[in-house]
Coordinates of N, CA and C in Angstrom, one line a residue:
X23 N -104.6 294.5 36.0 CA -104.7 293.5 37.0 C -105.0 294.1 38.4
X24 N -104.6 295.4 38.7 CA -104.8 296.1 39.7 C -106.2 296.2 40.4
X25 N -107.4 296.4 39.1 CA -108.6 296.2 39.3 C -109.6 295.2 39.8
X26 N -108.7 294.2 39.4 CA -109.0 292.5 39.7 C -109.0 292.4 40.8
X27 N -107.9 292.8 41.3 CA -107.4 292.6 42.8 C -108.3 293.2 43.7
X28 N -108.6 294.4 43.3 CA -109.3 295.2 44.4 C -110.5 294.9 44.4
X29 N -111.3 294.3 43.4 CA -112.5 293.6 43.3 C -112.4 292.6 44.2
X30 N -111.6 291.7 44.0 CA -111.8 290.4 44.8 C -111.2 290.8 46.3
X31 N -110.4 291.7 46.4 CA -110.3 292.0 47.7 C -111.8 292.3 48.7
X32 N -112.3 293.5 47.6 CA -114.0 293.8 48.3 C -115.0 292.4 48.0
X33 N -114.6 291.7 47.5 CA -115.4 290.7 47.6 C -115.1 289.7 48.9
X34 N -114.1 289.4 49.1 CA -113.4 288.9 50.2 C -114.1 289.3 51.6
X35 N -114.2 290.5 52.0 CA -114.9 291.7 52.5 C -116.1 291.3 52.8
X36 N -116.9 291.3 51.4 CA -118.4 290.7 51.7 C -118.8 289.3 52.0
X37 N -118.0 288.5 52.2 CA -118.3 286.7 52.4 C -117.7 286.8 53.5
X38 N -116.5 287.8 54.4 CA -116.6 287.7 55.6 C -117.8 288.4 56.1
X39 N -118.5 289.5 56.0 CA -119.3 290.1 56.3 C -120.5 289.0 56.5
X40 N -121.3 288.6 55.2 CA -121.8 287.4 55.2 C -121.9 286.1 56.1
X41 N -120.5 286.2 56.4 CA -120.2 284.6 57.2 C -120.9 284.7 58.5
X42 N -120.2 285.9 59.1 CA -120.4 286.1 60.5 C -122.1 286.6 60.7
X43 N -122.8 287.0 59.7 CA -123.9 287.4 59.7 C -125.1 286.2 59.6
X44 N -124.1 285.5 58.4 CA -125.5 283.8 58.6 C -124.8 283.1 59.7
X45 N -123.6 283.3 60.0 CA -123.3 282.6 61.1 C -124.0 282.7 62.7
X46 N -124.2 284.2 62.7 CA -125.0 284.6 64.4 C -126.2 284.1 64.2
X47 N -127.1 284.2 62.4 CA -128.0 284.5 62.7 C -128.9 282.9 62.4
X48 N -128.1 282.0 61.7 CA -128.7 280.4 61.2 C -128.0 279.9 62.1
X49 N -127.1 280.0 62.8 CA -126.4 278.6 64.0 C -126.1 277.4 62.6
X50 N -126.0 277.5 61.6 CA -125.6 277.0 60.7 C -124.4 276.2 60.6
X51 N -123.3 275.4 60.5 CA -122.2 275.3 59.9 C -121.7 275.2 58.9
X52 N -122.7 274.2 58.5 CA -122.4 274.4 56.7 C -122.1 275.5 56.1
X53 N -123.4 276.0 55.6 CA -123.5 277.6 55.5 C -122.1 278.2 55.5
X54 N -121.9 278.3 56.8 CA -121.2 279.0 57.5 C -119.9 278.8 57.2
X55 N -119.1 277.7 57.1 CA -118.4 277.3 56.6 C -117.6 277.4 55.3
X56 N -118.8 277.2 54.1 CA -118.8 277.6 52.9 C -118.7 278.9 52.6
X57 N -119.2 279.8 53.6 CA -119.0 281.0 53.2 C -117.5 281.8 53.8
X58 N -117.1 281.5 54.7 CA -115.6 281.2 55.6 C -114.5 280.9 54.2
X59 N -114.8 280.1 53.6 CA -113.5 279.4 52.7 C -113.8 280.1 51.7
X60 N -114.8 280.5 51.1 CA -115.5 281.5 50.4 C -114.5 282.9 50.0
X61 N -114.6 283.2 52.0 CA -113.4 284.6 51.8 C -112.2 284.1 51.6
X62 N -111.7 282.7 52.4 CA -110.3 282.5 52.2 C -109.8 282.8 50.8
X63 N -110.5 281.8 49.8 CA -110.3 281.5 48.4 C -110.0 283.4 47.7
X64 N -111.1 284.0 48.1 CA -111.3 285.3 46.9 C -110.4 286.0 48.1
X65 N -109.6 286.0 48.7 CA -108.5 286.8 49.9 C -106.8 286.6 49.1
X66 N -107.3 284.8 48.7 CA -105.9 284.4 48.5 C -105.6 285.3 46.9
X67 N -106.6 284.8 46.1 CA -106.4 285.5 44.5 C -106.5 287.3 44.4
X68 N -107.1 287.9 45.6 CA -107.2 289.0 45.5 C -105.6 289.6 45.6
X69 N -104.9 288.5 47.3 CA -103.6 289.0 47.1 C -102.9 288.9 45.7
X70 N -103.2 287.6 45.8 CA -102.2 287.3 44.5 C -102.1 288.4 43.1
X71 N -103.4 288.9 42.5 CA -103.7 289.1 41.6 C -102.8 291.3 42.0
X72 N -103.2 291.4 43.0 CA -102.9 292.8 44.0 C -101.2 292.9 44.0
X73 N -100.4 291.5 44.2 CA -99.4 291.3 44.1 C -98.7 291.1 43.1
X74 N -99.1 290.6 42.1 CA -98.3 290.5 40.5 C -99.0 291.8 39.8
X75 N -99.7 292.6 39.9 CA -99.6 293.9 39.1 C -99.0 295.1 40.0
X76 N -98.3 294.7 40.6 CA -96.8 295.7 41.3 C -96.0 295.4 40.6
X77 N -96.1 294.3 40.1 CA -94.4 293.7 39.3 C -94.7 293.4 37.6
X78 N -95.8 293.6 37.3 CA -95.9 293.6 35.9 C -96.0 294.7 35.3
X79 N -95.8 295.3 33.9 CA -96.4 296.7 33.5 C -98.1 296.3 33.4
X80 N -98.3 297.6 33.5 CA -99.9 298.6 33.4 C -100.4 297.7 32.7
X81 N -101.5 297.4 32.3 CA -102.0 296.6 31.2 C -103.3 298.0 30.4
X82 N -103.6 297.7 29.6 CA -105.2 298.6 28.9 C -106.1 298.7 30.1
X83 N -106.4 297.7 31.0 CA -107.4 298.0 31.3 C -107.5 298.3 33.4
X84 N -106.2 299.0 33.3 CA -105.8 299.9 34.1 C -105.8 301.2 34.1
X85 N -105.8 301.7 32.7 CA -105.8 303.0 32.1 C -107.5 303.9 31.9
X86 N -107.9 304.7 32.5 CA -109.3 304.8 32.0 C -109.1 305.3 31.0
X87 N -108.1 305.9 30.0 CA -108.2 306.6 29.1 C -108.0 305.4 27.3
X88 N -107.7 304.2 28.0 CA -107.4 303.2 26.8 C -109.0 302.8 26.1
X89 N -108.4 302.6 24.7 CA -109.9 302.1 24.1 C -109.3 300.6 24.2
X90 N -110.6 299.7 23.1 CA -110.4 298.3 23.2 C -109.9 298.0 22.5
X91 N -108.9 298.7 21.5 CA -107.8 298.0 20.6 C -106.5 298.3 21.2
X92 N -106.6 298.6 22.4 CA -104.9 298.7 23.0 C -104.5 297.0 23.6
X93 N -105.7 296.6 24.0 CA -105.5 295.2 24.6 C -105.3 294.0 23.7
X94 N -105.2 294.8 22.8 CA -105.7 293.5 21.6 C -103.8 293.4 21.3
X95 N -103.7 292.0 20.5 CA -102.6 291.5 20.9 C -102.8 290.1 20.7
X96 N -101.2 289.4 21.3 CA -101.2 287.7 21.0 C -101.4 288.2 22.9
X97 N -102.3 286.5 23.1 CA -102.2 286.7 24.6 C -101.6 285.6 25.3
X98 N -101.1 284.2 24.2 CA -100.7 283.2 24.8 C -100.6 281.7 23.0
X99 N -100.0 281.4 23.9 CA -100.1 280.2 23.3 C -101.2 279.0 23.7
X100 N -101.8 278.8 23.0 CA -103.5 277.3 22.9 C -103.0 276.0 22.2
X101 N -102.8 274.9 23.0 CA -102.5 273.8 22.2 C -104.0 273.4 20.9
X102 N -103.9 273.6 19.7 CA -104.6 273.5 19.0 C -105.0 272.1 18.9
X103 N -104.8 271.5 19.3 CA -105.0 269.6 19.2 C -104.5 269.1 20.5
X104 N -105.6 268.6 21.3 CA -104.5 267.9 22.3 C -105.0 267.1 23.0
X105 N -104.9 265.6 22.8 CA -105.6 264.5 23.5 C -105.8 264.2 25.0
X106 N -104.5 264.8 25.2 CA -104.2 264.7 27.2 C -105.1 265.2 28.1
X107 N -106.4 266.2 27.8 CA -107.4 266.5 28.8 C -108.1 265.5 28.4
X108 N -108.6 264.6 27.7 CA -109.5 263.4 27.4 C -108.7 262.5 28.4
X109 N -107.9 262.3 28.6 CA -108.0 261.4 29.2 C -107.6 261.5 30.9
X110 N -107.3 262.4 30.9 CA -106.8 263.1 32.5 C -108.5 263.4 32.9
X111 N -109.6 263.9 32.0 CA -111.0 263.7 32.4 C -111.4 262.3 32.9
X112 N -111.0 261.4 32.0 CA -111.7 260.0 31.9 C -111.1 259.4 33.4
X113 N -109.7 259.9 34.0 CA -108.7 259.2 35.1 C -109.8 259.9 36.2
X114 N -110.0 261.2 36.0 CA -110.5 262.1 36.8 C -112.4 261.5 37.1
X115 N -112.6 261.0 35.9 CA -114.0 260.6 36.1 C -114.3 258.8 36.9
X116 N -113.4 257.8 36.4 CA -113.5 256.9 37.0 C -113.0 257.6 39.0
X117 N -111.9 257.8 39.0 CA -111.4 258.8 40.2 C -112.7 258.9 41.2
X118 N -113.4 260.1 40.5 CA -114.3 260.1 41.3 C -115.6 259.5 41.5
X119 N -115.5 258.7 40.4 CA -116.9 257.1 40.3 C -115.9 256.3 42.0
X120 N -114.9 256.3 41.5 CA -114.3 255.5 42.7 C -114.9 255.4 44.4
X121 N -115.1 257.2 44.3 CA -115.4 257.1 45.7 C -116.8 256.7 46.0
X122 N -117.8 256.5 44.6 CA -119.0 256.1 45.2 C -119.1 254.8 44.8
X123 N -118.4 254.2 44.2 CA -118.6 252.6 43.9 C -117.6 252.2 44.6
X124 N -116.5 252.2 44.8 CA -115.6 251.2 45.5 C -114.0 251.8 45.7
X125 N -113.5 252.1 46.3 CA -112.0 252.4 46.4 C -110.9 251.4 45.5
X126 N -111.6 251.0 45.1 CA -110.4 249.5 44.2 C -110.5 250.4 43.1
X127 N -111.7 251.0 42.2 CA -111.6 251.9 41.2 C -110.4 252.9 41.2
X128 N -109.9 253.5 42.0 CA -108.8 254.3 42.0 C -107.4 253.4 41.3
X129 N -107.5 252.2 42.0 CA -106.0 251.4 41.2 C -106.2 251.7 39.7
X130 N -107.5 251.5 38.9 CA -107.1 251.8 37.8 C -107.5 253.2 37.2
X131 N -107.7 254.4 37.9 CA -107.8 255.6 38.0 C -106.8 256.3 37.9
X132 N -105.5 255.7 38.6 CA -104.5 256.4 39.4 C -103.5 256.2 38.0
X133 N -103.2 255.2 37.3 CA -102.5 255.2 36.4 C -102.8 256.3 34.8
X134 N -104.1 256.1 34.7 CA -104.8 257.5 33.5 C -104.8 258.5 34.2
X135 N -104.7 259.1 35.5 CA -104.7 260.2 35.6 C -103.2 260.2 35.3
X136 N -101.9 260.0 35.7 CA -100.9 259.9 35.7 C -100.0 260.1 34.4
X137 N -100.9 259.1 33.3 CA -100.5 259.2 32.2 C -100.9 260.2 31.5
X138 N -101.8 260.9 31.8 CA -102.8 262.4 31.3 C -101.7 263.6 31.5
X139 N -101.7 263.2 33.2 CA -100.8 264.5 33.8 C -99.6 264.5 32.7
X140 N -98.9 263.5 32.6 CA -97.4 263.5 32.4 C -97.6 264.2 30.6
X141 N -98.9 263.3 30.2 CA -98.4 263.6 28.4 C -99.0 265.3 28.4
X142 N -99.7 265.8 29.1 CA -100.1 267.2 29.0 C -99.0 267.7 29.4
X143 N -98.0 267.6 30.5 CA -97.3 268.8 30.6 C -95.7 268.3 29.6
X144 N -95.7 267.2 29.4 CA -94.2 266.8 28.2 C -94.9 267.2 26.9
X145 N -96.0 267.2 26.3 CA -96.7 267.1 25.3 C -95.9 268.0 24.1
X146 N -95.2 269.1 24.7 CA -94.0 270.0 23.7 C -92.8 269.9 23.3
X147 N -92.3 268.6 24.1 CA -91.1 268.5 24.4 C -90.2 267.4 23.5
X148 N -91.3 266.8 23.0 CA -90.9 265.7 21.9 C -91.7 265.6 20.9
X149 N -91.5 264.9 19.6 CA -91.9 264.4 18.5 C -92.6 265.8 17.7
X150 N -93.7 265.6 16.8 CA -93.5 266.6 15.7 C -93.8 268.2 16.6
X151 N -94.1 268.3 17.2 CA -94.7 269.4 18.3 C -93.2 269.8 18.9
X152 N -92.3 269.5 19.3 CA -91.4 269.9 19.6 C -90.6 271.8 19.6
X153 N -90.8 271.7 18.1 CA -90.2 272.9 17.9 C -91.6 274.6 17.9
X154 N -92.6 274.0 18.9 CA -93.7 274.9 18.7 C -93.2 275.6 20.4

């Protein structure tokens, strides 16, 4: 993770570099703008990423001396079946139909997103999935 960090750190680096450079040189804001939040964004994950590999162990690909079976491993748990992004898409897709056809579309947006959120993050907590 160490590596990550310092990547996105120097990346951070170049989109300020960037910013201030189409910024003098297009009088742009857009641009300019985009490339501004640009650094914010890769500043924020650079810390982050900079900051949790102080406090985790080393991983493989910190090591120059590791091959590619050190990293190998379980890396997580994957819901193998899981309806709740279908429909947290669908809340998410009327959602944003909403803003170009009408603000009333959110009333019935707001409840599928709602119901999406809630059954994706309980989705382990009851019925036959419980004990996974």
């Amino acid at each position: 993770m160490k590596i990550q960090g310092k990547m996105f750190m120097w990346l951070s680096l170049f989109f300020l570099a960037m910013a201030v450079v189409y910024g003098l040189w297009s009088k742009e804001p857009v641009g300019t703008t985009a490339l501004v939040l640009s650094f914010g964004l890769s500043i924020m994950i650079g810390f982050y990423l900079g900051f949790t590999a102080r406090r985790v162990d080393v991983g493989a690909q910190d090591n120059k001396e590791a091959d590619v079976a050190d990293d190998a491993g379980e890396v997580g748990f994957f819901s193998p079946h899981s309806w709740q992004p279908l429909v947290l898409a669908a809340g998410g897709a009327f959602a944003f139909a909403g803003v170009a056809i009408g603000w009333w579309l959110m009333y019935f947006s707001a409840p599928l997103l709602l119901i999406g959120l809630w059954g994706w993050v309980f989705e382990y907590y009851r019925g036959e999935n419980r004990t996974q």
